[in-house]
């Protein structure tokens, strides 16, 4: 009596390809359709762990921690300087669900920056703002504005100077 053997059941080719395309662990450059690219760690096809994202549209670079596809943890955001190949650091600090959150330093210009607490991309709680004219505001912030107790220290160049006794007393 002849013996018939059934051929082993083969999975469709696309299943194997799909499995190979799944992003988990460390990956080299992965490009998006719009030209953005990412190098770093993945979990279940989302950026998760340490990684570097480059956005093609504005040339911005984020280097830092990711959690479920969003900036989350410590990281640095930089933008290209106009007319050169150098990058200018814009923000260095903590992120939560793709927003500045916790302690961080935001650079507004070469001599103007804020260091302090952030809540959902806005300055909040305590912080110190250094202005380009040399003034410094240190105190409480709420919704990206000075609010509550604080002190504005005027720079020597902008502070009126009076000798003792010259105030007419």
Coordinates of C-alpha atoms in Angstrom, one line a residue:
X1 CA 0.0 0.0 0.0
X2 CA 1.5 3.3 -1.0
X3 CA 2.2 5.9 1.7
X4 CA 1.3 9.5 0.9
X5 CA 3.1 12.2 2.7
X6 CA 1.6 15.6 3.0
X7 CA 4.0 18.3 2.2
X8 CA 4.7 20.6 5.3
X9 CA 2.4 23.5 5.5
X10 CA 4.3 26.6 4.4
X11 CA 3.6 30.1 5.7
X12 CA 3.1 32.7 3.1
X13 CA 6.2 34.6 2.2
X14 CA 4.8 37.9 3.4
X15 CA 4.7 36.7 7.0
X16 CA 8.4 36.0 7.0
X17 CA 9.1 39.4 5.5
X18 CA 6.8 41.1 7.9
X19 CA 8.6 39.4 10.8
X20 CA 12.0 40.5 9.6
X21 CA 10.7 44.1 9.2
X22 CA 9.5 44.3 12.8
X23 CA 11.6 46.8 14.7
X24 CA 12.8 45.6 18.1
X25 CA 16.2 46.4 19.7
X26 CA 18.9 48.5 18.1
X27 CA 18.5 49.5 14.5
X28 CA 20.6 51.4 12.0
X29 CA 19.1 54.2 10.1
X30 CA 15.3 53.9 9.5
X31 CA 13.9 56.4 7.1
X32 CA 10.3 57.7 7.0
X33 CA 8.5 58.4 3.7
X34 CA 8.9 62.2 4.4
X35 CA 12.7 61.9 4.7
X36 CA 13.0 62.0 8.5
X37 CA 15.3 59.4 9.9
X38 CA 16.0 57.7 13.2
X39 CA 18.9 55.6 14.6
X40 CA 18.4 53.9 17.9
X41 CA 16.4 51.4 20.0
X42 CA 13.0 50.2 19.1
X43 CA 10.3 48.2 20.9
X44 CA 7.2 46.8 19.1
X45 CA 7.9 49.1 16.1
X46 CA 8.1 52.3 18.1
X47 CA 11.1 54.3 19.2
X48 CA 11.9 53.2 22.7
X49 CA 15.2 53.7 24.5
X50 CA 18.1 55.8 23.4
X51 CA 18.0 57.2 19.9
X52 CA 18.6 60.1 17.5
X53 CA 15.9 61.6 15.3
X54 CA 16.6 64.0 12.4
X55 CA 13.7 65.9 10.9
X56 CA 14.2 66.7 7.2
X57 CA 11.8 69.6 7.1
X58 CA 13.6 71.9 9.5
X59 CA 16.9 70.0 10.0
X60 CA 16.2 69.6 13.8
X61 CA 18.0 66.8 15.7
X62 CA 16.9 65.2 18.9
X63 CA 19.3 63.0 20.8
X64 CA 18.1 61.3 23.9
X65 CA 15.5 59.0 25.5
X66 CA 12.3 57.8 23.8
X67 CA 9.3 56.0 25.3
X68 CA 6.6 54.4 23.1
X69 CA 7.5 56.7 20.1
X70 CA 7.7 60.0 22.0
X71 CA 10.5 62.0 23.6
X72 CA 10.5 60.9 27.2
X73 CA 13.5 61.1 29.6
X74 CA 16.6 63.2 29.1
X75 CA 17.4 64.7 25.7
X76 CA 18.8 67.5 23.7
X77 CA 17.1 69.3 20.8
X78 CA 19.3 71.2 18.3
X79 CA 18.6 73.3 15.2
X80 CA 20.9 74.1 12.3
X81 CA 22.5 77.5 12.2
X82 CA 21.5 79.5 9.1
X83 CA 24.2 79.6 6.5
X84 CA 26.5 77.0 8.1
X85 CA 26.7 73.3 8.8
X86 CA 26.9 73.8 12.6
X87 CA 24.1 73.1 15.0
X88 CA 22.8 75.3 17.8
X89 CA 21.6 73.6 21.0
X90 CA 18.0 74.8 21.6
X91 CA 16.9 72.8 24.6
X92 CA 18.6 70.3 26.9
X93 CA 16.7 68.7 29.7
X94 CA 13.8 66.4 30.6
X95 CA 10.9 65.4 28.4
X96 CA 7.6 63.7 29.1
X97 CA 5.3 62.5 26.3
X98 CA 7.0 64.6 23.7
X99 CA 6.9 67.9 25.8
X100 CA 9.5 69.7 27.9
X101 CA 8.8 68.6 31.4
X102 CA 11.0 68.8 34.5
X103 CA 14.3 70.6 34.7
X104 CA 15.8 71.9 31.5
X105 CA 17.7 74.7 29.8
X106 CA 16.2 76.5 26.8
X107 CA 18.4 78.8 24.7
X108 CA 16.7 81.7 23.0
X109 CA 19.9 83.3 21.6
X110 CA 23.6 83.5 22.2
X111 CA 23.3 85.3 25.5
X112 CA 19.6 84.6 26.4
X113 CA 18.5 81.5 28.1
X114 CA 16.2 80.0 30.7
X115 CA 17.1 77.3 33.2
X116 CA 14.5 75.8 35.5
X117 CA 11.3 73.8 35.6
X118 CA 9.1 73.0 32.6
X119 CA 5.5 71.8 32.5
X120 CA 4.0 70.7 29.1
X121 CA 6.4 72.9 27.1
X122 CA 5.9 76.0 29.3
X123 CA 8.1 77.5 32.0
X124 CA 6.6 76.8 35.4
X125 CA 7.4 76.7 39.1
X126 CA 10.9 78.0 39.7
X127 CA 13.4 79.2 37.1
X128 CA 16.0 81.7 36.2
X129 CA 15.9 83.7 32.9
X130 CA 19.1 85.3 31.6
X131 CA 18.5 88.2 29.2
X132 CA 20.9 89.4 26.5
X133 CA 21.2 92.8 28.2
X134 CA 22.6 91.2 31.3
X135 CA 19.4 91.3 33.4
X136 CA 18.4 88.2 35.3
X137 CA 15.0 87.2 36.6
X138 CA 14.9 84.5 39.2
X139 CA 11.7 83.3 40.7
X140 CA 8.4 81.6 40.1
X141 CA 6.9 81.0 36.7
X142 CA 3.4 80.0 35.5
X143 CA 2.2 79.3 32.0
X144 CA 5.5 80.6 30.5
X145 CA 5.4 84.0 32.3
X146 CA 7.0 85.3 35.6
X147 CA 4.3 84.8 38.3
X148 CA 4.5 85.0 42.1
X149 CA 7.6 85.6 44.1
X150 CA 10.8 86.6 42.1
X151 CA 13.6 89.0 41.8
X152 CA 14.8 90.9 38.8
X153 CA 18.5 91.7 39.0
X154 CA 19.4 94.5 36.6
X155 CA 22.8 94.4 35.0
X156 CA 25.4 97.1 35.9
X157 CA 24.9 98.7 32.5
X158 CA 21.2 99.2 33.0
X159 CA 21.1 100.0 36.7
X160 CA 21.1 103.6 37.6
X161 CA 24.0 104.2 40.0
X162 CA 23.8 106.7 42.8
X163 CA 26.5 107.6 45.4
X164 CA 25.4 107.4 49.0
X165 CA 23.5 110.5 50.1
X166 CA 22.8 111.7 46.6
X167 CA 19.1 110.9 46.8
X168 CA 18.2 114.2 48.3
X169 CA 17.9 113.0 52.0

